């Protein structure tokens, strides 16, 4: 029995997650997969009800489930709250508590969408990148942090970037393992020309490679150069490994290669639990209008089936159903081009489900 905690969150998070849940229900009904889902409040919706973005109870439930399916958190309503109780802090707390140290963000350019990118077709065609972002350390969690009041009346904002060898080792291993099943190349991203923490990053990644993974090609790039090369020669990348903040930035950039953030799923994995969520946010501007793209959420569900439940076949079936729907010309607003058929969030979900049913 697969126990899944569903946290739709805020904004379009609830709409796209609804589509994914329908797909899970279909798998339970028609493909005999034993799935048990439970819903809970998270992010802004939890703040409204409980005053905090995530309750201890929800953290416990997450720890006791095999996987968490998350929508998105945040919105204008909660923007000006104190840092500790912002929706985003709930997400960081959940990641930390579940120790999901490796965040996998695949950026794949689908042939049907090659013209949806803002980059030239010749550059983005056949791009298939997996960003592996360290997710529970680095500057996001380093202490000291905060805003200090100084004697001279000025204020000082402080954050700290530190990484321990063990934190770098485990995520580096994950990146090499994943590369071994793909195109056997890892590009490690750092800023070792300026930051000591990043000197340790580079040295540790190199050592892990020397010890066990010399069959994988290893490239090191400074983050500024990596950001440039990613739009210059995106096809030359296979796995891109980065710390928390650089990975956050690089993965948004990689997303844009594919045309829309609405297409990008993610898996956050560790030894204690797993979280699957679209890379996009809660998009308050389009929330409640049934125009969001549910594909990132559905692809996150496909990642869940693969990484948490070893159901690679069904995971692939979901991906193929999405490809078929796109090949047939159906598009949500974010990936719409002239001559195609524009559909809403729910309808896109129905179309994907119909394709999946055909595979029975
Ligand atoms: C992401 C988001 C989050 C992050 C925010 C919402 C805390 O941008 O998942 O990439 O910075 O990790
Ligand atoms: Mn981000």
Coordinates of C-alpha atoms and ligand atoms in Angstrom, one line a residue:
X1 CA 0.0 0.0 0.0
X2 CA 1.4 3.3 -1.1
X3 CA 0.6 6.0 1.5
X4 CA 0.6 9.5 -0.1
X5 CA 0.1 12.7 1.7
X6 CA -1.4 15.3 -0.6
X7 CA -0.7 19.0 0.2
X8 CA -2.3 21.1 -2.5
X9 CA -1.2 24.3 -0.9
X10 CA -2.3 27.7 -2.4
X11 CA -3.2 29.3 -5.7
X12 CA -2.9 27.1 -8.7
X13 CA -1.4 24.5 -6.5
X14 CA -4.9 23.2 -5.6
X15 CA -6.0 23.2 -9.3
X16 CA -3.0 21.3 -10.7
X17 CA -2.9 18.8 -7.7
X18 CA -6.6 18.0 -8.3
X19 CA -5.6 16.7 -11.8
X20 CA -2.8 14.6 -10.3
X21 CA -5.1 13.1 -7.7
X22 CA -7.5 12.1 -10.4
X23 CA -4.7 10.3 -12.1
X24 CA -3.7 8.5 -8.9
X25 CA -7.4 7.5 -8.5
X26 CA -7.4 6.1 -12.0
X27 CA -4.3 4.1 -11.3
X28 CA -5.9 2.7 -8.2
X29 CA -9.2 1.8 -9.9
X30 CA -7.9 0.5 -13.3
X31 CA -4.4 -0.6 -12.8
X32 CA -4.8 -2.2 -9.4
X33 CA -2.1 -0.1 -7.7
X34 CA -2.9 0.2 -4.0
X35 CA -2.8 3.8 -3.1
X36 CA -4.1 5.6 -0.1
X37 CA -4.2 9.4 -0.1
X38 CA -4.8 11.9 2.6
X39 CA -5.1 15.6 2.2
X40 CA -3.9 18.3 4.5
X41 CA -3.5 22.1 4.6
X42 CA -0.1 23.6 3.8
X43 CA 1.3 27.1 3.2
X44 CA -1.1 30.0 3.2
X45 CA -4.2 27.9 3.6
X46 CA -2.6 26.4 6.8
X47 CA -1.7 29.9 8.0
X48 CA -5.3 31.0 7.7
X49 CA -6.5 28.0 9.7
X50 CA -3.7 27.4 12.2
X51 CA -1.5 30.5 12.1
X52 CA 1.5 28.6 10.8
X53 CA 2.4 27.4 7.3
X54 CA 2.9 23.8 8.5
X55 CA 1.7 22.2 11.7
X56 CA 3.6 19.5 13.7
X57 CA 0.8 17.2 12.8
X58 CA 1.3 17.6 9.1
X59 CA 5.1 17.1 9.5
X60 CA 4.3 13.9 11.4
X61 CA 1.9 12.7 8.7
X62 CA 4.6 13.5 6.0
X63 CA 7.1 11.5 7.9
X64 CA 4.7 8.6 8.1
X65 CA 3.8 8.6 4.5
X66 CA 5.8 7.0 1.6
X67 CA 5.6 10.2 -0.5
X68 CA 4.3 13.7 -0.3
X69 CA 2.5 15.3 -3.4
X70 CA 2.7 19.0 -3.1
X71 CA 1.1 21.8 -5.2
X72 CA 2.5 25.2 -4.5
X73 CA 2.6 27.7 -1.7
X74 CA 2.3 31.4 -1.3
X75 CA 0.3 34.4 -2.5
X76 CA 0.0 38.1 -2.1
X77 CA -2.2 37.7 1.0
X78 CA 0.7 36.3 3.0
X79 CA 3.6 38.2 1.5
X80 CA 4.1 40.6 4.4
X81 CA 4.0 38.2 7.2
X82 CA 7.0 37.7 9.5
X83 CA 9.7 35.6 7.8
X84 CA 9.2 32.6 10.1
X85 CA 5.6 32.1 9.4
X86 CA 5.6 32.8 5.6
X87 CA 4.2 30.0 3.4
X88 CA 7.8 29.6 2.0
X89 CA 9.1 28.9 5.5
X90 CA 6.7 25.9 5.7
X91 CA 8.1 24.5 2.6
X92 CA 11.6 24.8 3.8
X93 CA 10.7 23.3 7.2
X94 CA 9.1 20.3 5.4
X95 CA 12.2 19.7 3.3
X96 CA 14.4 20.0 6.3
X97 CA 12.3 17.7 8.5
X98 CA 12.1 15.0 5.8
X99 CA 15.8 15.5 5.0
X100 CA 15.1 15.5 1.3
X101 CA 18.6 16.6 0.4
X102 CA 18.5 15.9 -3.3
X103 CA 16.2 17.9 -5.5
X104 CA 15.8 16.4 -9.0
X105 CA 14.5 18.8 -11.6
X106 CA 14.4 17.5 -15.1
X107 CA 14.2 20.0 -18.0
X108 CA 13.2 18.3 -21.2
X109 CA 12.3 20.0 -24.4
X110 CA 9.5 18.1 -26.0
X111 CA 9.6 18.1 -29.8
X112 CA 6.0 19.3 -29.9
X113 CA 6.9 22.4 -27.8
X114 CA 10.2 23.3 -29.4
X115 CA 8.8 26.5 -30.7
X116 CA 7.4 27.5 -27.4
X117 CA 10.9 28.3 -26.1
X118 CA 12.1 31.9 -26.2
X119 CA 15.4 30.4 -27.5
X120 CA 16.0 29.4 -31.1
X121 CA 15.0 25.9 -32.1
X122 CA 18.5 25.0 -33.2
X123 CA 19.7 25.7 -29.6
X124 CA 17.0 24.0 -27.6
X125 CA 16.1 21.0 -29.8
X126 CA 16.7 17.7 -27.9
X127 CA 17.7 19.3 -24.6
X128 CA 17.4 16.8 -21.8
X129 CA 18.9 18.0 -18.5
X130 CA 18.6 16.8 -15.0
X131 CA 19.4 19.5 -12.4
X132 CA 20.4 17.9 -9.0
X133 CA 20.1 20.7 -6.4
X134 CA 21.2 20.3 -2.8
X135 CA 18.1 21.1 -0.9
X136 CA 18.5 21.0 2.9
X137 CA 21.7 23.0 3.4
X138 CA 23.7 25.9 2.1
X139 CA 22.7 29.5 2.5
X140 CA 19.0 28.6 2.8
X141 CA 19.6 27.1 6.3
X142 CA 23.0 28.4 7.4
X143 CA 23.3 30.3 10.7
X144 CA 23.8 33.0 11.9
X145 CA 21.0 34.6 10.0
X146 CA 18.6 37.5 10.6
X147 CA 18.5 41.3 10.6
X148 CA 20.6 42.9 13.3
X149 CA 20.2 46.4 14.6
X150 CA 23.6 48.1 14.8
X151 CA 24.7 50.7 17.4
X152 CA 25.1 53.4 14.7
X153 CA 21.4 53.0 13.8
X154 CA 22.1 51.0 10.7
X155 CA 20.7 47.5 10.2
X156 CA 22.6 44.5 8.9
X157 CA 21.1 41.6 7.0
X158 CA 23.0 38.3 7.6
X159 CA 22.9 34.9 5.9
X160 CA 25.6 32.3 6.1
X161 CA 26.7 29.8 3.4
X162 CA 28.3 26.6 4.8
X163 CA 28.5 23.1 3.6
X164 CA 30.0 20.1 5.4
X165 CA 31.8 17.3 3.4
X166 CA 29.1 14.8 4.2
X167 CA 26.4 17.1 2.8
X168 CA 28.3 17.5 -0.4
X169 CA 29.2 13.9 -0.7
X170 CA 25.7 12.5 -0.5
X171 CA 24.3 14.8 -3.1
X172 CA 27.3 14.3 -5.4
X173 CA 26.8 10.6 -5.2
X174 CA 23.2 11.0 -6.1
X175 CA 24.2 13.1 -9.1
X176 CA 26.8 10.5 -10.3
X177 CA 24.3 7.7 -9.8
X178 CA 21.7 9.4 -11.9
X179 CA 24.2 10.4 -14.6
X180 CA 25.2 6.7 -14.8
X181 CA 21.7 5.9 -15.9
X182 CA 21.6 8.8 -18.3
X183 CA 24.3 10.2 -20.5
X184 CA 27.2 9.8 -18.1
X185 CA 28.1 13.4 -17.6
X186 CA 28.0 15.6 -14.5
X187 CA 28.6 19.3 -14.5
X188 CA 29.2 20.6 -11.0
X189 CA 28.5 24.2 -10.4
X190 CA 30.2 26.3 -7.8
X191 CA 31.9 29.6 -7.1
X192 CA 35.2 28.3 -5.9
X193 CA 37.1 31.2 -7.3
X194 CA 35.6 33.4 -4.5
X195 CA 34.0 31.3 -1.7
X196 CA 35.8 28.8 0.6
X197 CA 32.6 26.8 1.0
X198 CA 32.7 26.3 -2.7
X199 CA 36.4 25.3 -2.7
X200 CA 35.3 22.5 -0.4
X201 CA 32.4 21.7 -2.8
X202 CA 34.7 21.3 -5.8
X203 CA 37.3 19.3 -3.9
X204 CA 34.7 17.0 -2.4
X205 CA 32.9 16.4 -5.7
X206 CA 36.2 15.7 -7.4
X207 CA 37.1 13.2 -4.6
X208 CA 33.8 11.4 -4.8
X209 CA 34.3 11.1 -8.6
X210 CA 37.9 9.8 -8.2
X211 CA 36.8 7.2 -5.7
X212 CA 33.9 5.7 -7.5
X213 CA 32.7 7.3 -10.6
X214 CA 35.6 7.7 -13.1
X215 CA 33.4 6.2 -15.8
X216 CA 31.3 9.4 -15.7
X217 CA 32.6 12.6 -17.3
X218 CA 33.0 15.4 -14.8
X219 CA 33.0 19.1 -15.7
X220 CA 33.3 22.0 -13.2
X221 CA 31.9 25.4 -14.0
X222 CA 31.6 28.6 -12.0
X223 CA 28.0 29.5 -11.6
X224 CA 28.2 32.7 -13.7
X225 CA 29.7 30.8 -16.6
X226 CA 27.2 27.9 -16.1
X227 CA 24.3 30.4 -16.4
X228 CA 25.8 31.6 -19.7
X229 CA 26.6 28.2 -21.1
X230 CA 23.2 26.9 -20.2
X231 CA 21.6 29.2 -22.8
X232 CA 24.6 28.9 -25.2
X233 CA 25.1 25.1 -25.4
X234 CA 22.2 23.6 -23.4
X235 CA 22.5 20.2 -25.2
X236 CA 26.0 19.7 -23.8
X237 CA 24.6 19.2 -20.3
X238 CA 23.3 16.0 -18.8
X239 CA 23.3 16.2 -15.0
X240 CA 23.9 19.7 -13.5
X241 CA 24.9 19.5 -9.8
X242 CA 24.6 22.5 -7.6
X243 CA 24.2 23.8 -4.1
X244 CA 20.9 25.0 -2.8
X245 CA 20.8 28.6 -4.0
X246 CA 22.7 28.2 -7.3
X247 CA 20.5 25.2 -8.0
X248 CA 17.4 27.3 -7.4
X249 CA 18.5 29.8 -10.0
X250 CA 19.9 27.4 -12.5
X251 CA 16.8 25.3 -12.5
X252 CA 14.5 28.2 -13.3
X253 CA 16.8 29.0 -16.2
X254 CA 16.8 25.4 -17.4
X255 CA 13.0 25.5 -17.1
X256 CA 12.8 28.4 -19.5
X257 CA 14.6 26.4 -22.2
X258 CA 11.6 24.2 -22.3
X259 CA 9.2 27.0 -23.0
X260 CA 7.3 27.2 -19.7
X261 CA 7.8 26.7 -16.0
X262 CA 4.4 25.0 -16.2
X263 CA 6.1 21.9 -17.7
X264 CA 8.7 21.2 -15.0
X265 CA 8.3 18.6 -12.3
X266 CA 10.6 17.9 -9.4
X267 CA 11.4 15.1 -6.9
X268 CA 13.0 15.9 -3.6
X269 CA 14.5 12.7 -2.1
X270 CA 16.4 11.6 0.9
X271 CA 16.5 8.7 3.3
X272 CA 13.5 9.6 5.4
X273 CA 10.9 10.7 2.8
X274 CA 10.2 12.2 -0.6
X275 CA 8.4 15.3 -1.8
X276 CA 7.1 15.6 -5.4
X277 CA 6.1 19.1 -6.6
X278 CA 6.0 21.2 -9.7
X279 CA 8.9 23.7 -10.0
X280 CA 6.4 26.5 -10.6
X281 CA 4.8 28.6 -7.8
X282 CA 1.3 29.3 -6.8
X283 CA 0.8 31.9 -9.6
X284 CA -1.9 34.0 -7.7
X285 CA -2.5 36.1 -10.9
X286 CA -4.0 33.1 -12.7
X287 CA -5.4 31.2 -9.7
X288 CA -9.0 30.1 -9.7
X289 CA -9.4 30.6 -13.5
X290 CA -8.9 27.0 -14.6
X291 CA -6.1 28.1 -17.0
X292 CA -3.0 26.7 -15.2
X293 CA -0.9 24.0 -16.8
X294 CA -1.3 20.8 -14.8
X295 CA 1.5 19.0 -16.7
X296 CA 4.3 19.8 -14.2
X297 CA 2.2 18.3 -11.4
X298 CA 1.3 15.3 -13.4
X299 CA 5.0 14.8 -14.3
X300 CA 5.8 15.1 -10.6
X301 CA 3.4 12.3 -10.0
X302 CA 5.1 10.3 -12.7
X303 CA 8.4 10.9 -10.9
X304 CA 6.8 9.7 -7.7
X305 CA 5.7 6.4 -9.2
X306 CA 9.2 5.9 -10.5
X307 CA 11.4 7.0 -7.6
X308 CA 9.2 6.1 -4.6
X309 CA 7.3 3.1 -5.8
X310 CA 9.6 1.7 -8.6
X311 CA 6.7 1.8 -11.0
X312 CA 8.9 2.8 -14.0
X313 CA 6.4 1.4 -16.6
X314 CA 3.4 3.4 -15.4
X315 CA 5.6 6.4 -14.9
X316 CA 6.5 6.2 -18.6
X317 CA 2.9 5.6 -19.6
X318 CA 2.0 8.9 -18.0
X319 CA 4.8 10.7 -19.8
X320 CA 3.8 9.2 -23.1
X321 CA 0.2 10.2 -22.5
X322 CA 1.3 13.8 -22.1
X323 CA 3.4 13.6 -25.2
X324 CA 0.4 12.3 -27.2
X325 CA -1.9 15.1 -25.9
X326 CA 0.7 17.7 -26.9
X327 CA 1.3 16.0 -30.3
X328 CA -2.4 16.2 -30.9
X329 CA -2.1 20.0 -30.6
X330 CA -3.7 20.6 -27.2
X331 CA -2.1 23.4 -25.2
X332 CA -2.8 25.3 -22.0
X333 CA -2.4 29.1 -22.2
X334 CA 1.3 29.2 -21.1
X335 CA 2.4 27.0 -24.0
X336 CA -0.2 28.1 -26.5
X337 CA 0.8 28.9 -30.1
X338 CA -1.4 29.9 -33.0
X339 CA -3.1 27.0 -34.7
X340 CA -3.2 24.9 -31.6
X341 CA -6.2 24.1 -29.4
X342 CA -6.3 26.0 -26.2
X343 CA -7.6 24.1 -23.2
X344 CA -7.9 24.8 -19.5
X345 CA -6.4 23.0 -16.5
X346 CA -9.2 20.5 -16.0
X347 CA -9.6 19.7 -19.7
X348 CA -5.9 19.1 -20.1
X349 CA -6.2 16.7 -17.1
X350 CA -9.1 14.9 -18.8
X351 CA -7.2 14.6 -22.1
X352 CA -4.2 13.0 -20.3
X353 CA -6.5 10.6 -18.4
X354 CA -8.2 9.6 -21.6
X355 CA -4.8 8.7 -23.2
X356 CA -3.9 6.8 -20.1
X357 CA -7.1 4.8 -20.2
X358 CA -6.4 3.8 -23.8
X359 CA -3.2 2.0 -22.6
X360 CA -5.2 -0.4 -20.5
Ligands
LIG1 C1 11.7 26.5 -5.4 C2 11.1 27.8 -4.8 C3 11.4 27.8 -3.3 C4 12.9 27.7 -3.1 C5 10.8 28.9 -2.5 C6 9.3 29.0 -2.7 C7 11.1 28.8 -1.0 O1 11.7 28.9 -5.4 O2 11.2 25.4 -5.0 O3 12.5 26.6 -6.3 O4 13.6 28.8 -3.2 O5 13.5 26.6 -2.9
LIG2 MN1 12.9 28.4 -7.2

